[in-house]
Tab-separated table of C-alpha atoms and ligand atoms in Angstrom:
chain	number	residue	atom	x	y	z
A	1	MET	CA	133.329	133.208	108.158
A	2	SER	CA	129.990	131.501	107.455
A	3	LYS	CA	126.928	133.571	106.754
A	4	VAL	CA	123.436	132.816	108.051
A	5	ALA	CA	120.541	135.078	107.073
A	6	LEU	CA	117.721	135.396	109.617
A	7	ILE	CA	114.594	136.723	107.953
A	8	ARG	CA	111.443	137.682	109.813
A	9	CYS	CA	108.369	136.227	108.100
A	10	GLU	CA	105.165	136.069	110.089
A	11	SER	CA	102.798	134.235	107.763
A	12	TYR	CA	102.615	131.756	104.916
A	13	GLU	CA	100.987	134.338	102.661
A	14	TYR	CA	102.724	133.692	99.359
A	15	ASP	CA	103.876	137.191	98.431
A	16	ILE	CA	105.312	137.781	101.899
A	17	VAL	CA	107.170	134.461	101.879
A	18	LYS	CA	108.586	135.106	98.427
A	19	ARG	CA	109.780	138.616	99.314
A	20	SER	CA	111.367	137.271	102.501
A	21	ILE	CA	113.247	134.516	100.670
A	22	GLU	CA	114.399	136.963	97.998
A	23	ARG	CA	115.722	139.209	100.758
A	24	GLY	CA	117.591	136.302	102.363
A	25	ILE	CA	119.129	135.198	99.073
A	26	SER	CA	120.178	138.738	98.290
A	27	LEU	CA	121.879	139.051	101.718
A	28	LEU	CA	123.855	135.904	100.922
A	29	GLY	CA	125.101	137.384	97.642
A	30	GLY	CA	122.280	136.882	95.132
A	31	VAL	CA	120.616	134.030	93.323
A	32	SER	CA	123.374	133.675	90.717
A	33	LEU	CA	125.578	132.142	93.430
A	34	PHE	CA	123.139	129.268	93.752
A	35	ALA	CA	121.578	128.761	90.323
A	36	GLN	CA	122.639	129.704	86.813
A	37	LYS	CA	120.639	129.859	83.608
A	38	ASP	CA	119.882	126.360	82.222
A	39	GLU	CA	121.266	124.572	85.266
A	40	ASN	CA	119.234	121.648	86.600
A	41	ILE	CA	118.392	122.254	90.237
A	42	LEU	CA	116.824	119.686	92.549
A	43	LEU	CA	114.685	121.019	95.399
A	44	LYS	CA	114.689	118.761	98.434
A	45	PRO	CA	111.854	119.695	100.805
A	46	ASN	CA	111.115	117.690	103.959
A	47	ILE	CA	108.097	115.543	103.086
A	48	LEU	CA	108.659	112.856	105.787
A	49	VAL	CA	105.487	110.816	105.153
A	50	GLY	CA	103.224	113.526	103.777
A	51	ASP	CA	100.977	115.367	106.208
A	52	ALA	CA	98.737	118.368	105.681
A	53	PRO	CA	100.689	121.666	105.890
A	54	LYS	CA	98.767	122.749	109.002
A	55	LYS	CA	100.418	119.926	110.988
A	56	CYS	CA	103.810	121.610	110.417
A	57	VAL	CA	105.570	118.303	109.742
A	58	THR	CA	106.602	119.135	106.186
A	59	THR	CA	108.139	122.116	104.389
A	60	ASN	CA	105.278	124.517	103.762
A	61	PRO	CA	104.086	124.756	100.118
A	62	ALA	CA	104.445	128.558	100.158
A	63	VAL	CA	108.178	128.229	100.898
A	64	PHE	CA	108.585	125.512	98.284
A	65	LYS	CA	106.661	127.501	95.671
A	66	ALA	CA	108.531	130.744	96.354
A	67	VAL	CA	111.939	129.075	95.943
A	68	THR	CA	110.701	127.391	92.764
A	69	GLU	CA	109.598	130.702	91.265
A	70	ILE	CA	112.848	132.455	92.220
A	71	LEU	CA	114.920	129.705	90.572
A	72	ILE	CA	112.783	129.589	87.443
A	73	ASN	CA	113.100	133.362	87.107
A	74	ALA	CA	116.863	132.871	87.310
A	75	GLY	CA	116.613	130.571	84.299
A	76	ALA	CA	117.142	127.249	86.110
A	77	ASN	CA	115.342	123.996	85.336
A	78	VAL	CA	113.752	122.833	88.565
A	79	THR	CA	112.634	119.393	89.739
A	80	TYR	CA	111.818	118.266	93.271
A	81	GLY	CA	111.341	115.301	95.529
A	82	ASP	CA	112.066	113.367	98.682
A	83	SER	CA	111.873	109.728	99.624
A	84	PRO	CA	109.249	109.475	102.350
A	85	ALA	CA	109.636	107.047	105.235
A	86	ILE	CA	106.610	105.086	103.978
A	87	GLY	CA	104.596	105.145	100.763
A	88	LYS	CA	105.186	106.821	97.440
A	89	THR	CA	106.687	110.266	96.923
A	90	LEU	CA	103.822	111.521	94.751
A	91	LYS	CA	101.145	110.609	97.279
A	92	ALA	CA	103.123	112.123	100.165
A	93	ALA	CA	103.881	115.295	98.169
A	94	LYS	CA	100.192	115.635	97.313
A	95	LYS	CA	99.181	115.401	100.960
A	96	ALA	CA	101.829	117.957	101.888
A	97	GLY	CA	100.362	120.401	99.346
A	98	LEU	CA	103.497	120.440	97.218
A	99	THR	CA	102.139	118.979	93.985
A	100	ARG	CA	99.681	121.854	93.603
A	101	ALA	CA	102.525	124.347	93.922
A	102	ALA	CA	104.675	122.287	91.536
A	103	ASP	CA	101.892	122.092	88.948
A	104	GLU	CA	101.599	125.884	88.867
A	105	PHE	CA	105.156	126.043	87.535
A	106	ASN	CA	104.964	122.758	85.671
A	107	ILE	CA	107.900	121.281	87.561
A	108	LYS	CA	108.188	117.517	87.798
A	109	LEU	CA	108.978	115.025	90.481
A	110	ALA	CA	112.540	113.779	90.196
A	111	ASP	CA	113.433	110.090	90.445
A	112	PHE	CA	113.687	109.196	94.134
A	113	LYS	CA	112.784	105.565	93.540
A	114	THR	CA	115.858	104.363	91.678
A	115	GLY	CA	118.967	104.043	93.833
A	116	ILE	CA	122.530	104.428	92.575
A	117	ASP	CA	125.411	102.897	94.555
A	118	VAL	CA	128.291	105.219	95.304
A	119	PHE	CA	131.554	104.905	97.207
A	120	PHE	CA	132.615	107.933	99.159
A	121	ASP	CA	136.166	107.546	100.388
A	122	LYS	CA	136.009	110.731	102.488
A	123	GLY	CA	133.301	109.243	104.724
A	124	LEU	CA	133.823	109.398	108.515
A	125	GLN	CA	131.414	106.574	109.212
A	126	ASN	CA	130.071	105.390	105.911
A	127	ARG	CA	131.774	104.969	102.596
A	128	LYS	CA	129.031	103.306	100.638
A	129	PHE	CA	125.639	104.785	99.992
A	130	THR	CA	122.712	104.110	97.755
A	131	ILE	CA	121.436	107.516	96.720
A	132	ALA	CA	118.361	108.532	94.737
A	133	LYS	CA	119.028	108.956	91.026
A	134	ALA	CA	117.477	112.431	91.263
A	135	VAL	CA	120.661	113.706	92.885
A	136	PHE	CA	122.773	112.568	89.913
A	137	ASP	CA	120.306	113.845	87.322
A	138	ASN	CA	120.826	117.406	88.529
A	139	ASP	CA	123.674	119.913	88.698
A	140	ALA	CA	122.932	120.930	92.281
A	141	VAL	CA	120.597	120.444	95.226
A	142	ILE	CA	118.870	123.155	97.213
A	143	SER	CA	117.666	121.840	100.543
A	144	LEU	CA	114.437	123.039	102.181
A	145	PRO	CA	114.413	121.653	105.734
A	146	LYS	CA	111.768	122.241	108.399
A	147	LEU	CA	112.620	123.390	111.919
A	148	LYS	CA	111.597	120.448	114.155
A	149	THR	CA	112.545	118.329	117.136
A	150	HIS	CA	113.713	114.751	116.573
A	151	GLY	CA	113.725	111.692	118.856
A	152	LEU	CA	117.138	110.306	117.950
A	153	GLU	CA	119.185	113.367	116.994
A	154	LYS	CA	117.296	115.887	119.155
A	155	PHE	CA	116.770	118.303	116.316
A	156	THR	CA	116.163	117.775	112.595
A	157	GLY	CA	117.618	120.527	110.505
A	158	ALA	CA	119.684	121.284	107.439
A	159	ILE	CA	122.069	118.318	107.718
A	160	LYS	CA	119.476	115.663	108.446
A	161	ASN	CA	117.198	116.765	105.601
A	162	GLN	CA	119.379	114.925	103.058
A	163	PHE	CA	118.532	111.533	104.645
A	164	GLY	CA	115.500	111.621	102.334
A	165	CYS	CA	117.913	111.183	99.404
A	166	VAL	CA	118.317	107.552	100.482
A	167	PRO	CA	115.520	105.656	98.744
A	168	GLY	CA	112.674	104.015	100.716
A	169	VAL	CA	113.341	101.129	103.029
A	170	LEU	CA	117.126	101.481	102.809
A	171	LYS	CA	116.784	104.204	105.421
A	172	GLY	CA	115.649	101.598	107.962
A	173	GLU	CA	118.784	99.545	107.342
A	174	PHE	CA	120.936	102.444	108.530
A	175	HIS	CA	119.006	102.526	111.792
A	176	LEU	CA	119.661	98.846	112.296
A	177	LYS	CA	123.328	99.092	111.386
A	178	LEU	CA	123.942	102.300	113.336
A	179	PRO	CA	121.789	102.312	116.471
A	180	ASP	CA	124.160	104.712	118.226
A	181	ALA	CA	123.066	108.355	117.764
A	182	ASP	CA	126.676	109.481	117.258
A	183	ASP	CA	127.368	106.868	114.558
A	184	PHE	CA	124.080	107.663	112.889
A	185	ALA	CA	124.919	111.375	112.902
A	186	LYS	CA	128.342	110.701	111.357
A	187	MET	CA	126.623	108.782	108.580
A	188	LEU	CA	124.258	111.740	108.008
A	189	VAL	CA	127.255	114.050	107.838
A	190	ASP	CA	128.936	111.744	105.288
A	191	LEU	CA	125.780	111.693	103.205
A	192	ASN	CA	125.494	115.462	103.366
A	193	LYS	CA	129.152	115.909	102.446
A	194	PHE	CA	128.612	113.750	99.401
A	195	ILE	CA	125.432	115.528	98.232
A	196	ARG	CA	126.656	119.003	99.189
A	197	PRO	CA	123.540	121.126	98.685
A	198	ARG	CA	124.439	124.594	97.483
A	199	LEU	CA	121.950	126.371	99.654
A	200	TYR	CA	119.716	125.570	102.629
A	201	ILE	CA	116.489	127.481	103.232
A	202	MET	CA	114.820	126.454	106.469
A	203	ASP	CA	111.112	126.876	107.014
A	204	GLY	CA	110.791	128.045	110.608
A	205	ILE	CA	107.738	130.256	110.149
A	206	TYR	CA	106.013	127.534	112.108
A	207	GLY	CA	108.364	124.943	113.585
A	208	MET	CA	107.554	121.894	115.678
A	209	GLU	CA	108.381	121.457	119.354
A	210	GLY	CA	107.892	118.511	121.720
A	211	ASN	CA	107.264	115.045	120.264
A	212	GLY	CA	108.742	115.677	116.782
A	213	PRO	CA	109.419	115.054	113.997
A	214	ARG	CA	105.785	114.063	113.350
A	215	GLY	CA	103.842	114.061	116.597
A	216	GLY	CA	104.893	117.368	118.148
A	217	THR	CA	103.121	120.701	118.481
A	218	PRO	CA	103.356	123.523	115.927
A	219	LYS	CA	105.296	126.476	117.277
A	220	LYS	CA	105.189	129.886	115.649
A	221	MET	CA	108.782	131.060	115.220
A	222	ASN	CA	108.273	133.656	112.435
A	223	ILE	CA	111.609	132.921	110.819
A	224	LEU	CA	113.259	131.747	107.612
A	225	LEU	CA	116.948	130.884	107.806
A	226	LEU	CA	119.226	130.734	104.786
A	227	SER	CA	122.827	129.634	104.516
A	228	SER	CA	125.226	127.635	102.401
A	229	ASP	CA	126.785	126.285	105.619
A	230	PRO	CA	124.447	123.641	107.129
A	231	VAL	CA	126.434	123.419	110.385
A	232	ALA	CA	126.209	127.168	110.959
A	233	LEU	CA	122.521	127.168	110.081
A	234	ASP	CA	121.687	124.288	112.446
A	235	ALA	CA	123.850	125.779	115.214
A	236	THR	CA	122.061	129.120	114.869
A	237	VAL	CA	118.680	127.418	115.184
A	238	CYS	CA	119.945	125.555	118.259
A	239	ARG	CA	120.887	128.867	119.864
A	240	LEU	CA	117.485	130.318	118.935
A	241	ILE	CA	115.709	127.496	120.771
A	242	ASN	CA	118.081	127.658	123.734
A	243	LEU	CA	119.876	124.397	122.948
A	244	ASN	CA	123.638	123.876	123.039
A	245	PRO	CA	124.675	123.110	119.407
A	246	GLU	CA	127.353	120.727	120.670
A	247	TYR	CA	124.580	118.502	122.051
A	248	VAL	CA	123.254	117.909	118.538
A	249	PRO	CA	125.401	115.123	117.069
A	250	THR	CA	124.929	116.191	113.434
A	251	THR	CA	126.200	119.673	114.268
A	252	LYS	CA	129.131	118.401	116.314
A	253	TYR	CA	130.316	115.900	113.686
A	254	GLY	CA	129.440	118.244	110.824
A	255	MET	CA	132.056	120.654	112.112
A	256	GLN	CA	134.560	117.863	112.799
A	257	ALA	CA	134.145	116.742	109.204
A	258	GLY	CA	134.946	120.226	107.931
A	259	MET	CA	131.463	120.840	106.576
A	260	GLY	CA	131.065	124.164	108.379
A	261	THR	CA	131.244	125.761	111.799
A	262	TYR	CA	129.063	125.930	114.883
A	263	LEU	CA	131.308	128.493	116.603
A	264	LYS	CA	129.442	131.708	117.296
A	265	GLU	CA	132.484	133.858	116.532
A	266	ASP	CA	132.812	132.291	113.061
A	267	ILE	CA	129.193	132.881	112.041
A	268	ASP	CA	128.133	136.168	110.527
A	269	LEU	CA	124.432	136.685	111.268
A	270	LEU	CA	122.693	138.783	108.607
A	271	GLY	CA	119.193	140.183	108.385
A	272	ASP	CA	116.966	140.558	111.421
A	273	ASP	CA	117.936	140.683	115.074
A	274	PHE	CA	118.685	137.264	116.626
A	275	ASP	CA	117.188	138.233	119.992
A	276	SER	CA	113.828	139.022	118.429
A	277	PHE	CA	113.437	135.294	117.562
A	278	PHE	CA	114.869	133.787	120.746
A	279	ALA	CA	112.493	131.097	122.027
A	280	GLU	CA	113.821	130.234	125.461
A	281	ASP	CA	110.838	128.024	126.297
A	282	PHE	CA	110.836	125.983	123.050
A	283	LYS	CA	109.981	122.436	124.158
A	284	ILE	CA	112.990	120.206	123.540
A	285	ASP	CA	115.185	117.934	125.658
A	286	ARG	CA	118.208	120.153	126.426
A	287	LYS	CA	120.416	117.403	127.866
A	288	PRO	CA	123.195	115.758	125.822
A	289	VAL	CA	122.098	112.808	123.664
A	290	LYS	CA	122.490	109.463	125.431
A	291	SER	CA	123.683	107.022	122.827
A	292	PHE	CA	122.608	103.436	122.427
A	293	LYS	CA	125.542	101.013	122.443
A	294	SER	CA	125.262	97.296	121.813
A	295	GLY	CA	126.904	94.624	123.964
A	296	PHE	CA	126.089	92.946	127.293
A	297	PHE	CA	127.218	95.677	129.682
A	298	SER	CA	125.949	98.385	127.376
A	299	ASP	CA	122.495	96.781	127.282
A	300	PHE	CA	122.375	97.164	131.055
A	301	LEU	CA	123.188	100.872	130.701
A	302	ASN	CA	120.863	101.428	127.736
A	303	HIS	CA	117.853	100.347	129.763
A	304	ARG	CA	118.744	102.759	132.528
A	305	PHE	CA	119.852	105.805	130.559
A	306	VAL	CA	118.484	105.862	127.005
A	307	SER	CA	114.903	107.084	126.420
A	308	LYS	CA	112.416	104.438	125.340
A	309	PRO	CA	109.295	104.671	123.187
A	310	TYR	CA	105.879	103.767	124.595
A	311	ILE	CA	102.325	103.880	123.249
A	312	GLU	CA	99.526	105.984	124.706
A	313	THR	CA	97.007	103.159	124.326
A	314	GLU	CA	93.887	105.313	124.084
A	315	GLU	CA	95.370	107.229	121.132
A	316	CYS	CA	96.423	104.133	119.152
A	317	VAL	CA	94.187	103.084	116.258
A	318	GLN	CA	95.997	99.738	115.741
A	319	CYS	CA	97.090	100.619	112.215
A	320	GLY	CA	100.274	98.555	112.627
A	321	ILE	CA	102.533	101.056	110.828
A	322	CYS	CA	104.938	101.136	113.788
A	323	VAL	CA	105.204	97.335	113.643
A	324	SER	CA	105.888	97.228	109.930
A	325	MET	CA	108.453	100.059	110.159
A	326	CYS	CA	110.442	98.702	113.118
A	327	PRO	CA	113.834	97.727	111.647
A	328	ALA	CA	114.832	95.486	114.604
A	329	ASN	CA	115.008	91.751	113.995
A	330	PRO	CA	113.092	90.304	115.770
A	331	LYS	CA	110.658	93.224	115.906
A	332	ALA	CA	110.786	95.256	119.077
A	333	VAL	CA	107.209	96.476	118.668
A	334	PHE	CA	104.724	93.776	117.753
A	335	PHE	CA	101.162	92.548	117.963
A	336	LYS	CA	100.805	89.943	120.694
A	337	ASP	CA	99.784	86.617	119.100
A	338	ASN	CA	99.646	88.542	115.820
A	339	ASP	CA	96.295	89.990	116.888
A	340	LYS	CA	96.009	93.231	114.894
A	341	SER	CA	92.952	94.360	116.828
A	342	THR	CA	95.113	95.062	119.879
A	343	VAL	CA	97.554	97.833	120.751
A	344	PRO	CA	101.132	96.757	119.886
A	345	LEU	CA	103.508	95.861	122.691
A	346	TYR	CA	107.239	96.582	123.106
A	347	ASN	CA	110.055	94.189	123.818
A	348	TYR	CA	112.764	96.592	124.931
A	349	ASP	CA	115.416	93.863	124.823
A	350	ASN	CA	115.143	93.954	121.019
A	351	CYS	CA	114.735	97.715	120.726
A	352	ILE	CA	117.675	99.648	119.259
A	353	ARG	CA	116.081	103.034	120.167
A	354	CYS	CA	116.027	104.295	116.596
A	355	PHE	CA	112.631	105.938	117.297
A	356	CYS	CA	111.369	105.162	113.782
A	357	CYS	CA	108.089	104.009	115.370
A	358	GLN	CA	107.672	107.352	117.167
A	359	GLU	CA	108.599	109.229	113.982
A	360	ILE	CA	106.089	107.399	111.839
A	361	CYS	CA	102.971	106.962	114.011
A	362	PRO	CA	100.162	108.823	112.193
A	363	GLU	CA	98.261	109.392	115.450
A	364	SER	CA	101.251	110.755	117.403
A	365	ALA	CA	100.447	108.014	119.923
A	366	ILE	CA	104.073	107.059	120.532
A	367	ARG	CA	105.995	109.111	123.076
A	368	LEU	CA	109.457	108.897	124.561
A	369	LYS	CA	110.012	108.153	128.227
A	370	THR	CA	113.206	109.123	130.063
A	371	PRO	CA	114.350	106.337	132.428
A	372	PHE	CA	114.093	107.153	136.136
A	373	LEU	CA	117.843	106.909	136.806
A	374	ARG	CA	118.664	109.319	133.998
A	375	LYS	CA	116.106	111.798	135.324
A	376	ILE	CA	117.817	111.696	138.715
A	377	ILE	CA	121.270	112.144	137.200
A	378	ASN	CA	120.042	114.966	134.972
A	379	SER	CA	118.639	116.797	137.957
A	380	ILE	CA	121.907	116.671	139.941
B	1	SF4	S1	101.603	103.480	114.457
B	1	SF4	FE1	100.637	104.500	116.178
B	1	SF4	S2	98.458	104.250	115.865
B	1	SF4	FE2	99.478	102.773	114.520
B	1	SF4	S3	99.582	100.892	115.747
B	1	SF4	FE3	101.480	101.978	116.125
B	1	SF4	S4	101.045	103.205	117.942
B	1	SF4	FE4	99.098	102.559	117.164
B	2	SF4	S1	110.548	99.632	118.690
B	2	SF4	FE1	110.722	101.655	117.771
B	2	SF4	S2	112.599	102.477	118.635
B	2	SF4	FE2	112.642	100.289	119.018
B	2	SF4	S3	113.751	99.425	117.301
B	2	SF4	FE3	111.599	99.356	116.761
B	2	SF4	S4	111.191	101.254	115.652
B	2	SF4	FE4	113.157	101.495	116.695
């Protein structure tokens, strides 16, 4: 039986957050299960690209700081980090308000720049990874995901949070190699199985609905979720936002890979009442993920069934980040005639629907459009 603690927490006021996390950890059996004296523990918040906490893109500093203090009080040596999609970790962590919290406890950034090659023979999809040295420099990882929607995998939760342990641009290569959402999810599951965080503490005090993981709308959910089973944690969040957990590929393959369970009857919910958090109207696409397959016939289907990104031209500031981040070769989003004073255009024939452009746009100007035929089929 997997345990998931649901803890009501209605604000980011530090003392309240800390008490709530302590309560969650105690319901799971106490801090000594997750950190011992003198152990080196790596905290892995979601920094994505580094946005101000009020945007609700990143793990809130109050959550990060509270976990840090709890671990330090338990005698652990704590470091932290993430590899953002663009830019340097320190700059992104500063913007996300995490460095200030880290400085208060004098904890240092771990090495997320140097990659170490590993072979993982238990991988479902991927047996070779390059993983940030930080993971190997520590005895264990504690993952601090944020509750958010996601273009490719529908929902970004406990399992997907470890993708930030792949250094820098190498993340884009996975999108290119694995354009299919199912294959990509299996790779995330493999990565998670290799890293095996000891504990996941999800910041859902404010989550993000709609055009996540960066351009959506903050949604007050008043909840912290804690578990050592990432599949059970993600499945519980899915149920809270009225989404079938089997429609989230990371959850489905996470269970297949033996990483945990999404079955309701095998999850022991602790803490506060599930129904008091239920957000039936949480804005998220509730249909199964339509995967992108390559090949001639599949291309025909992709154009008719798989969502495509587009730019709201009046919101675009022509920064070109989407163009530089697009992993497709040739680029699927580009400046016509290389004119950087114009809004980029899409060539959907080259687009692998990885949604990196939508994830990264600092103005939230990139949205996803469901093809007409899929809308009709969905409504039948
Ligand atoms: S990242 Fe966003 S704002 Fe920048 S060029 Fe692309 S669409 Fe425009
Ligand atoms: S245009 Fe966007 S969705 Fe398409 S391949 Fe490039 S980054 Fe991915």
